[in-house]
Amino acid sequence: MTELKYISGFGNECASEDPRCPGALPEGQNNPQVCPYNLYAEQLSGSAFTCPRSTNKRSWLYRILPSVSHKPFEFIDQGHITHNWDEVDPDPNQLRWRPFEIPKASQKKVDFVNGLHTLCGAGDIRSNNGLAIHIFLCNTSMGNRCFYNSDGDLLIVPQKGKLLIYTEFGKMLVQPNEICVIQRGMRFSIDVFEETRGYILEVYGVHFELPDLGPIGANGLANPRDFLIPVAWYEDRQVPGGYTVINKYQGKLFAAKQDVSPFNVVAWHGNYTPYKYNLENFMVINSVAFDHADPSIFTVLTAKSVRPGVAIADFVIFPPRWGVADKTFRPPYYHLMQKKKKKKKKKKKKKKKKKKKKKKKKKKKKKKKKKKKKKKKKKRKKKKK
């Protein structure tokens, strides 16, 4: 596979056109009477039209056929996806899941959509406020199927196996130790090369942002220029059996058929795009004197709530770093009690082992003494005779 090209920058106003169609982007206006190459102009909105300019999100797409050229959507089985948090009783205990087993392709073919499993969530999907956490497992590519989410943005974290993601804006290759964000309303299809597993953080009603840096200054944590946006790429492909478009809407799945590939955007411009980020580029900030900084210092992306300083969700990483704090217990404070308990148990076990060894040694010594006494008695008896 040839190396993919990207545009760098977070939230930038970008423009791109497929080199096979030079001049596909209209100049000086968004919606000309006749677009170059007779393309159709569409605007994809990521915010209300009247949002302040700093938070206004939209992109203009110039495509071979309109995105609405499909048959009616019909309800389909939603598998392991849910949005009803009342189905399970709440549990205040700390829980961890063992790694989900990836089905073998020889037994059952599972693509990205079929392999979605909801773990937990909060808030209300209908009022556009809250989040959900999913795991995905897949062993086969999506083929002539694509997916888009009408409920919120998806932050995808591959844990095993790399993902080749086709979007309306272009292609992205996302590997473990990288993340990508597919924003609300963007169609995508995923090709896999092996058995693949990963996590998804879904947020409703807001978009992911870079955290404020405060006294850190102008540079640090995830730098905007390290975020990569795909360049325009299209396919003008008829699909005889029909191309399936799957939509997640208010927590339910719906599917519609169309005759062509949806990835027919020849050119685009705007600031509402998918993007990816390599976590190795994260500039770690930490204590260099004593104690531990709070874990919020490792925030890569945040989804802010209405309350200042309070997030709906933060995506935080704990990357490799030097720990140089003086007179400070090395693991962060949250783990302190657990670590101590484990150490005490180990010490008790060691003490028990030592006691057992001492008892065994004493028994051996007693046996040796008894044997010596018996030998001495026998010698005395012989002498008397």
mmCIF file of C-alpha atoms in Angstrom:
data_model
loop_
_atom_site.group_PDB
_atom_site.id
_atom_site.type_symbol
_atom_site.label_atom_id
_atom_site.label_comp_id
_atom_site.label_asym_id
_atom_site.label_seq_id
_atom_site.Cartn_x
_atom_site.Cartn_y
_atom_site.Cartn_z
ATOM 1 C CA MET A 1 0.000 0.000 0.000
ATOM 2 C CA THR A 2 1.350 3.433 -0.951
ATOM 3 C CA GLU A 3 2.024 5.858 1.879
ATOM 4 C CA LEU A 4 -0.959 8.094 2.572
ATOM 5 C CA LYS A 5 -0.708 11.875 2.630
ATOM 6 C CA TYR A 6 -2.221 14.164 5.254
ATOM 7 C CA ILE A 7 -2.806 17.823 6.097
ATOM 8 C CA SER A 8 -1.550 18.809 9.564
ATOM 9 C CA GLY A 9 -3.322 20.950 12.147
ATOM 10 C CA PHE A 10 -6.162 20.698 14.674
ATOM 11 C CA GLY A 11 -9.412 22.451 13.749
ATOM 12 C CA ASN A 12 -7.780 24.280 10.857
ATOM 13 C CA GLU A 13 -9.617 25.656 7.842
ATOM 14 C CA CYS A 14 -8.315 23.252 5.170
ATOM 15 C CA ALA A 15 -8.880 22.612 1.476
ATOM 16 C CA SER A 16 -8.079 19.541 -0.615
ATOM 17 C CA GLU A 17 -8.844 18.135 -4.056
ATOM 18 C CA ASP A 18 -7.976 14.800 -5.628
ATOM 19 C CA PRO A 19 -4.999 15.318 -8.009
ATOM 20 C CA ARG A 20 -6.886 13.319 -10.660
ATOM 21 C CA CYS A 21 -9.323 16.269 -10.938
ATOM 22 C CA PRO A 22 -7.341 19.523 -10.796
ATOM 23 C CA GLY A 23 -9.487 22.617 -10.289
ATOM 24 C CA ALA A 24 -12.364 20.664 -8.705
ATOM 25 C CA LEU A 25 -12.628 23.205 -5.861
ATOM 26 C CA PRO A 26 -14.703 26.247 -6.874
ATOM 27 C CA GLU A 27 -12.866 29.545 -6.470
ATOM 28 C CA GLY A 28 -14.389 32.552 -4.737
ATOM 29 C CA GLN A 29 -17.680 30.866 -3.766
ATOM 30 C CA ASN A 30 -19.072 27.701 -2.177
ATOM 31 C CA ASN A 31 -22.082 26.889 -4.331
ATOM 32 C CA PRO A 32 -21.660 27.930 -7.985
ATOM 33 C CA GLN A 33 -24.484 27.463 -10.465
ATOM 34 C CA VAL A 34 -22.420 24.752 -12.155
ATOM 35 C CA CYS A 35 -19.604 23.143 -10.148
ATOM 36 C CA PRO A 36 -16.382 22.053 -11.898
ATOM 37 C CA TYR A 37 -16.725 18.558 -13.442
ATOM 38 C CA ASN A 38 -20.520 18.880 -12.863
ATOM 39 C CA LEU A 39 -20.057 17.896 -9.211
ATOM 40 C CA TYR A 40 -22.734 18.361 -6.543
ATOM 41 C CA ALA A 41 -22.030 20.815 -3.697
ATOM 42 C CA GLU A 42 -23.052 19.820 -0.161
ATOM 43 C CA GLN A 43 -22.416 21.394 3.222
ATOM 44 C CA LEU A 44 -21.818 19.108 6.213
ATOM 45 C CA SER A 45 -22.566 21.024 9.427
ATOM 46 C CA GLY A 46 -20.996 20.153 12.770
ATOM 47 C CA SER A 47 -22.677 23.021 14.628
ATOM 48 C CA ALA A 48 -25.638 25.362 14.392
ATOM 49 C CA PHE A 49 -25.348 28.009 11.661
ATOM 50 C CA THR A 50 -25.450 30.763 14.292
ATOM 51 C CA CYS A 51 -22.678 29.440 16.562
ATOM 52 C CA PRO A 52 -19.866 31.934 17.257
ATOM 53 C CA ARG A 53 -17.178 31.858 14.591
ATOM 54 C CA SER A 54 -14.666 30.265 17.000
ATOM 55 C CA THR A 55 -16.936 27.241 17.523
ATOM 56 C CA ASN A 56 -18.629 27.083 14.118
ATOM 57 C CA LYS A 57 -17.913 23.768 12.365
ATOM 58 C CA ARG A 58 -18.728 23.001 8.723
ATOM 59 C CA SER A 59 -17.203 21.633 5.541
ATOM 60 C CA TRP A 60 -18.185 21.903 1.883
ATOM 61 C CA LEU A 61 -18.034 18.655 -0.117
ATOM 62 C CA TYR A 62 -18.008 18.396 -3.920
ATOM 63 C CA ARG A 63 -19.156 14.942 -4.940
ATOM 64 C CA ILE A 64 -20.120 12.907 -8.001
ATOM 65 C CA LEU A 65 -23.618 12.123 -6.665
ATOM 66 C CA PRO A 66 -25.559 13.640 -3.727
ATOM 67 C CA SER A 67 -25.348 11.777 -0.415
ATOM 68 C CA VAL A 68 -29.177 11.487 -0.358
ATOM 69 C CA SER A 69 -29.271 9.262 -3.463
ATOM 70 C CA HIS A 70 -30.193 6.110 -1.566
ATOM 71 C CA LYS A 71 -33.295 4.049 -0.791
ATOM 72 C CA PRO A 72 -35.251 4.567 2.477
ATOM 73 C CA PHE A 73 -33.586 3.536 5.744
ATOM 74 C CA GLU A 74 -34.962 0.485 7.516
ATOM 75 C CA PHE A 75 -34.468 -0.665 11.100
ATOM 76 C CA ILE A 76 -31.921 -3.486 11.558
ATOM 77 C CA ASP A 77 -30.787 -5.587 14.510
ATOM 78 C CA GLN A 78 -28.561 -3.487 16.778
ATOM 79 C CA GLY A 79 -26.532 -6.431 18.081
ATOM 80 C CA HIS A 80 -24.632 -5.553 21.261
ATOM 81 C CA ILE A 81 -25.142 -1.760 21.052
ATOM 82 C CA THR A 82 -27.345 -0.083 23.660
ATOM 83 C CA HIS A 83 -28.153 3.411 24.926
ATOM 84 C CA ASN A 84 -30.524 2.438 27.743
ATOM 85 C CA TRP A 85 -28.442 2.757 30.906
ATOM 86 C CA ASP A 86 -31.365 1.575 33.100
ATOM 87 C CA GLU A 87 -31.096 -1.964 31.716
ATOM 88 C CA VAL A 88 -28.429 -2.782 34.325
ATOM 89 C CA ASP A 89 -28.319 -1.861 38.013
ATOM 90 C CA PRO A 90 -25.525 0.577 38.940
ATOM 91 C CA ASP A 91 -22.469 -0.856 40.710
ATOM 92 C CA PRO A 92 -20.109 1.412 42.711
ATOM 93 C CA ASN A 93 -17.336 -1.203 42.744
ATOM 94 C CA GLN A 94 -14.234 -0.890 40.603
ATOM 95 C CA LEU A 95 -14.657 -3.183 37.624
ATOM 96 C CA ARG A 96 -12.310 -4.439 34.947
ATOM 97 C CA TRP A 97 -13.097 -6.545 31.904
ATOM 98 C CA ARG A 98 -10.912 -9.331 30.608
ATOM 99 C CA PRO A 99 -9.951 -8.804 26.939
ATOM 100 C CA PHE A 100 -12.904 -9.653 24.708
ATOM 101 C CA GLU A 101 -12.189 -12.685 22.531
ATOM 102 C CA ILE A 102 -12.007 -11.887 18.821
ATOM 103 C CA PRO A 103 -14.082 -14.372 16.792
ATOM 104 C CA LYS A 104 -12.110 -16.511 14.357
ATOM 105 C CA ALA A 105 -12.745 -15.595 10.713
ATOM 106 C CA SER A 106 -12.946 -19.311 9.844
ATOM 107 C CA GLN A 107 -15.895 -19.705 12.234
ATOM 108 C CA LYS A 108 -17.753 -16.385 11.809
ATOM 109 C CA LYS A 109 -16.956 -13.244 9.827
ATOM 110 C CA VAL A 110 -17.421 -10.101 11.922
ATOM 111 C CA ASP A 111 -16.811 -6.575 10.640
ATOM 112 C CA PHE A 112 -16.501 -3.306 12.578
ATOM 113 C CA VAL A 113 -20.255 -2.648 12.894
ATOM 114 C CA ASN A 114 -21.186 -6.226 13.829
ATOM 115 C CA GLY A 115 -18.355 -6.265 16.386
ATOM 116 C CA LEU A 116 -19.490 -3.226 18.398
ATOM 117 C CA HIS A 117 -20.198 -3.900 22.099
ATOM 118 C CA THR A 118 -21.420 -1.184 24.479
ATOM 119 C CA LEU A 119 -19.759 -1.363 27.901
ATOM 120 C CA CYS A 120 -21.205 1.633 29.721
ATOM 121 C CA GLY A 121 -22.527 5.153 29.351
ATOM 122 C CA ALA A 122 -24.208 8.131 30.981
ATOM 123 C CA GLY A 123 -26.586 10.912 30.049
ATOM 124 C CA ASP A 124 -29.333 10.925 27.442
ATOM 125 C CA ILE A 125 -28.763 10.291 23.760
ATOM 126 C CA ARG A 126 -32.053 12.001 22.786
ATOM 127 C CA SER A 127 -31.227 15.271 24.528
ATOM 128 C CA ASN A 128 -27.700 15.231 23.054
ATOM 129 C CA ASN A 129 -25.894 15.125 26.389
ATOM 130 C CA GLY A 130 -23.642 12.358 27.659
ATOM 131 C CA LEU A 131 -21.273 9.632 26.537
ATOM 132 C CA ALA A 132 -20.914 5.942 25.799
ATOM 133 C CA ILE A 133 -17.932 3.587 25.840
ATOM 134 C CA HIS A 134 -17.768 0.699 23.378
ATOM 135 C CA ILE A 135 -15.361 -2.079 22.435
ATOM 136 C CA PHE A 136 -15.028 -3.273 18.840
ATOM 137 C CA LEU A 137 -13.868 -6.697 17.643
ATOM 138 C CA CYS A 138 -13.513 -7.593 13.981
ATOM 139 C CA ASN A 139 -11.811 -10.118 11.752
ATOM 140 C CA THR A 140 -12.973 -8.959 8.316
ATOM 141 C CA SER A 141 -13.234 -5.713 6.341
ATOM 142 C CA MET A 142 -16.547 -3.910 5.859
ATOM 143 C CA GLY A 143 -16.455 -4.300 2.071
ATOM 144 C CA ASN A 144 -19.491 -2.660 0.456
ATOM 145 C CA ARG A 145 -20.792 -1.321 3.763
ATOM 146 C CA CYS A 146 -20.226 2.004 5.493
ATOM 147 C CA PHE A 147 -21.302 3.480 8.820
ATOM 148 C CA TYR A 148 -22.072 6.931 10.165
ATOM 149 C CA ASN A 149 -23.161 8.118 13.578
ATOM 150 C CA SER A 150 -25.945 10.687 13.945
ATOM 151 C CA ASP A 151 -25.640 10.659 17.737
ATOM 152 C CA GLY A 152 -22.136 12.001 18.336
ATOM 153 C CA ASP A 153 -18.395 11.895 17.696
ATOM 154 C CA LEU A 154 -16.412 8.640 17.845
ATOM 155 C CA LEU A 155 -12.876 8.567 19.260
ATOM 156 C CA ILE A 156 -11.423 5.244 18.078
ATOM 157 C CA VAL A 157 -8.444 3.633 19.853
ATOM 158 C CA PRO A 158 -7.102 0.492 18.121
ATOM 159 C CA GLN A 159 -5.529 -1.888 20.639
ATOM 160 C CA LYS A 160 -4.690 -4.798 18.315
ATOM 161 C CA GLY A 161 -4.321 -4.581 14.548
ATOM 162 C CA LYS A 162 -4.261 -1.563 12.247
ATOM 163 C CA LEU A 163 -7.257 0.065 10.574
ATOM 164 C CA LEU A 164 -7.455 1.452 7.042
ATOM 165 C CA ILE A 165 -10.337 3.913 7.295
ATOM 166 C CA TYR A 166 -12.079 5.200 4.167
ATOM 167 C CA THR A 167 -13.939 8.471 4.796
ATOM 168 C CA GLU A 168 -15.699 11.019 2.602
ATOM 169 C CA PHE A 169 -12.649 13.264 3.143
ATOM 170 C CA GLY A 170 -10.008 10.674 2.229
ATOM 171 C CA LYS A 171 -8.165 7.690 3.701
ATOM 172 C CA MET A 172 -6.427 7.276 7.088
ATOM 173 C CA LEU A 173 -4.224 4.444 8.334
ATOM 174 C CA VAL A 174 -4.597 4.158 12.112
ATOM 175 C CA GLN A 175 -2.355 1.785 14.077
ATOM 176 C CA PRO A 176 -2.037 0.861 17.770
ATOM 177 C CA ASN A 177 -0.563 3.817 19.672
ATOM 178 C CA GLU A 178 -2.573 6.137 17.413
ATOM 179 C CA ILE A 179 -6.121 7.443 17.768
ATOM 180 C CA CYS A 180 -8.610 8.869 15.307
ATOM 181 C CA VAL A 181 -11.812 10.881 15.610
ATOM 182 C CA ILE A 182 -14.710 10.441 13.178
ATOM 183 C CA GLN A 183 -17.080 13.304 13.834
ATOM 184 C CA ARG A 184 -20.860 13.208 13.786
ATOM 185 C CA GLY A 185 -22.453 12.583 10.382
ATOM 186 C CA MET A 186 -19.274 11.449 8.576
ATOM 187 C CA ARG A 187 -19.477 8.201 6.626
ATOM 188 C CA PHE A 188 -16.630 5.733 6.935
ATOM 189 C CA SER A 189 -15.716 2.136 6.171
ATOM 190 C CA ILE A 190 -12.938 0.114 7.812
ATOM 191 C CA ASP A 191 -10.590 -2.442 6.258
ATOM 192 C CA VAL A 192 -8.618 -4.730 8.587
ATOM 193 C CA PHE A 193 -5.559 -6.891 7.915
ATOM 194 C CA GLU A 194 -5.822 -9.283 10.864
ATOM 195 C CA GLU A 195 -7.944 -9.957 13.938
ATOM 196 C CA THR A 196 -8.543 -6.500 15.387
ATOM 197 C CA ARG A 197 -9.740 -5.079 18.690
ATOM 198 C CA GLY A 198 -10.024 -1.625 20.227
ATOM 199 C CA TYR A 199 -11.975 0.929 22.222
ATOM 200 C CA ILE A 200 -14.394 3.718 21.279
ATOM 201 C CA LEU A 201 -15.331 6.801 23.289
ATOM 202 C CA GLU A 202 -18.553 8.360 21.985
ATOM 203 C CA VAL A 203 -19.671 11.836 23.105
ATOM 204 C CA TYR A 204 -23.065 13.395 22.431
ATOM 205 C CA GLY A 205 -23.778 17.030 21.615
ATOM 206 C CA VAL A 206 -20.190 18.331 21.764
ATOM 207 C CA HIS A 207 -16.923 17.889 19.884
ATOM 208 C CA PHE A 208 -13.477 16.962 21.185
ATOM 209 C CA GLU A 209 -11.153 19.901 21.837
ATOM 210 C CA LEU A 210 -7.571 20.402 22.939
ATOM 211 C CA PRO A 211 -7.437 21.118 26.691
ATOM 212 C CA ASP A 212 -6.591 24.630 27.872
ATOM 213 C CA LEU A 213 -2.910 24.886 28.857
ATOM 214 C CA GLY A 214 -3.137 27.641 31.498
ATOM 215 C CA PRO A 215 0.264 28.358 33.116
ATOM 216 C CA ILE A 216 1.896 25.631 30.959
ATOM 217 C CA GLY A 217 1.981 28.294 28.262
ATOM 218 C CA ALA A 218 1.683 28.172 24.487
ATOM 219 C CA ASN A 219 3.236 24.716 23.955
ATOM 220 C CA GLY A 220 2.779 21.327 25.557
ATOM 221 C CA LEU A 221 0.653 18.174 25.786
ATOM 222 C CA ALA A 222 -0.862 17.419 22.332
ATOM 223 C CA ASN A 223 0.389 20.056 19.896
ATOM 224 C CA PRO A 224 -2.118 21.107 17.175
ATOM 225 C CA ARG A 225 0.286 20.549 14.271
ATOM 226 C CA ASP A 226 0.629 16.837 15.113
ATOM 227 C CA PHE A 227 -3.019 16.125 14.261
ATOM 228 C CA LEU A 228 -3.380 14.784 10.717
ATOM 229 C CA ILE A 229 -6.345 15.225 8.352
ATOM 230 C CA PRO A 230 -6.770 13.022 5.244
ATOM 231 C CA VAL A 231 -6.441 14.522 1.764
ATOM 232 C CA ALA A 232 -9.234 14.219 -0.804
ATOM 233 C CA TRP A 233 -9.621 10.825 -2.469
ATOM 234 C CA TYR A 234 -12.603 9.419 -4.344
ATOM 235 C CA GLU A 235 -13.840 6.315 -6.108
ATOM 236 C CA ASP A 236 -16.409 6.453 -8.919
ATOM 237 C CA ARG A 237 -17.660 2.915 -8.470
ATOM 238 C CA GLN A 238 -20.973 1.257 -9.286
ATOM 239 C CA VAL A 239 -21.971 -1.551 -6.897
ATOM 240 C CA PRO A 240 -24.227 -4.094 -8.687
ATOM 241 C CA GLY A 241 -25.462 -5.768 -5.485
ATOM 242 C CA GLY A 242 -26.000 -2.418 -3.771
ATOM 243 C CA TYR A 243 -23.861 -0.522 -1.267
ATOM 244 C CA THR A 244 -25.193 -0.619 2.334
ATOM 245 C CA VAL A 245 -25.167 2.587 4.375
ATOM 246 C CA ILE A 246 -25.656 1.980 8.122
ATOM 247 C CA ASN A 247 -26.752 4.848 10.367
ATOM 248 C CA LYS A 248 -26.797 4.935 14.177
ATOM 249 C CA TYR A 249 -29.669 7.252 15.090
ATOM 250 C CA GLN A 250 -30.877 7.713 18.703
ATOM 251 C CA GLY A 251 -29.035 4.550 19.679
ATOM 252 C CA LYS A 252 -30.682 2.349 17.025
ATOM 253 C CA LEU A 253 -29.230 1.021 13.768
ATOM 254 C CA PHE A 254 -30.809 1.647 10.368
ATOM 255 C CA ALA A 255 -29.640 0.555 6.906
ATOM 256 C CA ALA A 256 -30.244 1.817 3.372
ATOM 257 C CA LYS A 257 -29.052 0.639 -0.044
ATOM 258 C CA GLN A 258 -27.550 2.722 -2.844
ATOM 259 C CA ASP A 259 -26.072 1.891 -6.238
ATOM 260 C CA VAL A 260 -22.695 3.632 -5.868
ATOM 261 C CA SER A 261 -19.871 4.005 -3.370
ATOM 262 C CA PRO A 262 -20.476 6.896 -0.931
ATOM 263 C CA PHE A 263 -16.778 7.828 -1.097
ATOM 264 C CA ASN A 264 -17.248 9.964 -4.199
ATOM 265 C CA VAL A 265 -16.078 13.328 -2.816
ATOM 266 C CA VAL A 266 -13.616 14.769 -5.334
ATOM 267 C CA ALA A 267 -12.772 17.928 -3.360
ATOM 268 C CA TRP A 268 -13.623 19.585 -0.052
ATOM 269 C CA HIS A 269 -12.832 22.577 2.141
ATOM 270 C CA GLY A 270 -13.708 23.481 5.729
ATOM 271 C CA ASN A 271 -12.854 22.857 9.379
ATOM 272 C CA TYR A 272 -15.176 19.916 10.113
ATOM 273 C CA THR A 273 -13.104 16.832 9.257
ATOM 274 C CA PRO A 274 -11.955 13.458 10.569
ATOM 275 C CA TYR A 275 -8.430 13.388 11.993
ATOM 276 C CA LYS A 276 -5.837 11.132 13.604
ATOM 277 C CA TYR A 277 -3.046 11.591 16.159
ATOM 278 C CA ASN A 278 0.077 9.625 17.091
ATOM 279 C CA LEU A 279 0.279 9.354 20.892
ATOM 280 C CA GLU A 280 4.088 9.226 20.729
ATOM 281 C CA ASN A 281 3.995 12.944 19.862
ATOM 282 C CA PHE A 282 2.435 13.825 23.229
ATOM 283 C CA MET A 283 4.678 16.231 25.168
ATOM 284 C CA VAL A 284 4.541 15.005 28.765
ATOM 285 C CA ILE A 285 4.370 17.554 31.593
ATOM 286 C CA ASN A 286 5.069 16.257 35.105
ATOM 287 C CA SER A 287 6.556 17.068 38.509
ATOM 288 C CA VAL A 288 10.344 17.563 38.610
ATOM 289 C CA ALA A 289 10.646 18.255 42.361
ATOM 290 C CA PHE A 290 8.292 16.215 44.568
ATOM 291 C CA ASP A 291 4.813 14.626 44.622
ATOM 292 C CA HIS A 292 2.673 13.768 41.586
ATOM 293 C CA ALA A 293 0.751 16.124 39.326
ATOM 294 C CA ASP A 294 -2.959 15.308 38.972
ATOM 295 C CA PRO A 295 -3.771 12.928 36.071
ATOM 296 C CA SER A 296 -5.514 15.760 34.180
ATOM 297 C CA ILE A 297 -1.990 16.833 33.160
ATOM 298 C CA PHE A 298 -2.016 13.880 30.705
ATOM 299 C CA THR A 299 -5.185 14.964 28.834
ATOM 300 C CA VAL A 300 -4.934 14.571 25.056
ATOM 301 C CA LEU A 301 -8.486 15.621 24.134
ATOM 302 C CA THR A 302 -11.450 16.847 26.155
ATOM 303 C CA ALA A 303 -15.189 17.063 25.526
ATOM 304 C CA LYS A 304 -16.317 20.052 27.573
ATOM 305 C CA SER A 305 -19.649 20.325 29.369
ATOM 306 C CA VAL A 306 -21.684 23.473 30.036
ATOM 307 C CA ARG A 307 -19.998 23.877 33.440
ATOM 308 C CA PRO A 308 -16.576 25.579 33.154
ATOM 309 C CA GLY A 309 -13.722 23.209 33.986
ATOM 310 C CA VAL A 310 -15.963 20.121 34.039
ATOM 311 C CA ALA A 311 -15.720 17.724 31.097
ATOM 312 C CA ILE A 312 -18.245 15.225 29.800
ATOM 313 C CA ALA A 313 -15.206 13.049 29.071
ATOM 314 C CA ASP A 314 -11.426 13.410 28.908
ATOM 315 C CA PHE A 315 -9.159 11.156 26.877
ATOM 316 C CA VAL A 316 -6.057 10.743 29.046
ATOM 317 C CA ILE A 317 -2.889 8.692 28.458
ATOM 318 C CA PHE A 318 -0.005 7.634 30.710
ATOM 319 C CA PRO A 319 2.928 7.606 28.282
ATOM 320 C CA PRO A 320 6.550 6.564 28.964
ATOM 321 C CA ARG A 321 8.308 9.306 30.962
ATOM 322 C CA TRP A 322 11.030 9.943 33.522
ATOM 323 C CA GLY A 323 9.915 9.929 37.171
ATOM 324 C CA VAL A 324 12.372 12.154 39.067
ATOM 325 C CA ALA A 325 10.327 13.368 42.049
ATOM 326 C CA ASP A 326 12.362 13.437 45.279
ATOM 327 C CA LYS A 327 11.137 11.863 48.564
ATOM 328 C CA THR A 328 7.972 10.697 46.798
ATOM 329 C CA PHE A 329 6.322 7.284 46.687
ATOM 330 C CA ARG A 330 6.795 6.260 43.071
ATOM 331 C CA PRO A 331 3.310 5.014 42.004
ATOM 332 C CA PRO A 332 0.628 7.743 41.961
ATOM 333 C CA TYR A 333 -1.308 8.224 45.180
ATOM 334 C CA TYR A 334 -4.440 6.404 43.961
ATOM 335 C CA HIS A 335 -2.546 3.083 43.989
ATOM 336 C CA LEU A 336 -0.849 3.612 47.352
ATOM 337 C CA MET A 337 -3.147 1.559 49.612
ATOM 338 C CA GLN A 338 -3.426 -1.348 47.198
ATOM 339 C CA LYS A 339 0.342 -1.583 46.809
ATOM 340 C CA LYS A 340 0.946 -1.531 50.570
ATOM 341 C CA LYS A 341 -1.568 -4.282 51.218
ATOM 342 C CA LYS A 342 0.058 -6.481 48.616
ATOM 343 C CA LYS A 343 3.475 -5.896 50.172
ATOM 344 C CA LYS A 344 2.176 -6.803 53.642
ATOM 345 C CA LYS A 345 0.723 -10.033 52.321
ATOM 346 C CA LYS A 346 4.029 -10.879 50.678
ATOM 347 C CA LYS A 347 5.885 -10.149 53.925
ATOM 348 C CA LYS A 348 3.504 -12.400 55.889
ATOM 349 C CA LYS A 349 4.019 -15.211 53.393
ATOM 350 C CA LYS A 350 7.795 -14.802 53.646
ATOM 351 C CA LYS A 351 7.620 -14.906 57.471
ATOM 352 C CA LYS A 352 5.551 -18.103 57.373
ATOM 353 C CA LYS A 353 8.048 -19.712 55.006
ATOM 354 C CA LYS A 354 10.942 -18.721 57.281
ATOM 355 C CA LYS A 355 9.170 -20.187 60.337
ATOM 356 C CA LYS A 356 8.560 -23.467 58.516
ATOM 357 C CA LYS A 357 12.213 -23.656 57.486
ATOM 358 C CA LYS A 358 13.326 -23.009 61.088
ATOM 359 C CA LYS A 359 11.033 -25.762 62.399
ATOM 360 C CA LYS A 360 12.396 -28.217 59.843
ATOM 361 C CA LYS A 361 15.974 -27.352 60.815
ATOM 362 C CA LYS A 362 15.172 -27.840 64.537
ATOM 363 C CA LYS A 363 13.616 -31.239 63.850
ATOM 364 C CA LYS A 364 16.671 -32.310 61.853
ATOM 365 C CA LYS A 365 18.987 -31.202 64.684
ATOM 366 C CA LYS A 366 16.936 -33.143 67.267
ATOM 367 C CA LYS A 367 17.059 -36.269 65.134
ATOM 368 C CA LYS A 368 20.845 -35.965 64.765
ATOM 369 C CA LYS A 369 21.245 -35.527 68.549
ATOM 370 C CA LYS A 370 19.109 -38.616 69.231
ATOM 371 C CA LYS A 371 21.176 -40.679 66.788
ATOM 372 C CA LYS A 372 24.431 -39.537 68.455
ATOM 373 C CA LYS A 373 23.085 -40.443 71.924
ATOM 374 C CA LYS A 374 22.070 -43.919 70.737
ATOM 375 C CA LYS A 375 25.535 -44.501 69.233
ATOM 376 C CA LYS A 376 27.225 -43.413 72.487
ATOM 377 C CA LYS A 377 25.025 -45.773 74.560
ATOM 378 C CA LYS A 378 25.880 -48.701 72.277
ATOM 379 C CA LYS A 379 29.622 -47.978 72.614
ATOM 380 C CA ARG A 380 29.351 -47.883 76.457
ATOM 381 C CA LYS A 381 27.533 -51.223 76.558
ATOM 382 C CA LYS A 382 30.221 -52.829 74.396
ATOM 383 C CA LYS A 383 32.993 -51.535 76.691
ATOM 384 C CA LYS A 384 31.256 -52.933 79.812
ATOM 385 C CA LYS A 385 31.025 -56.366 78.182
#
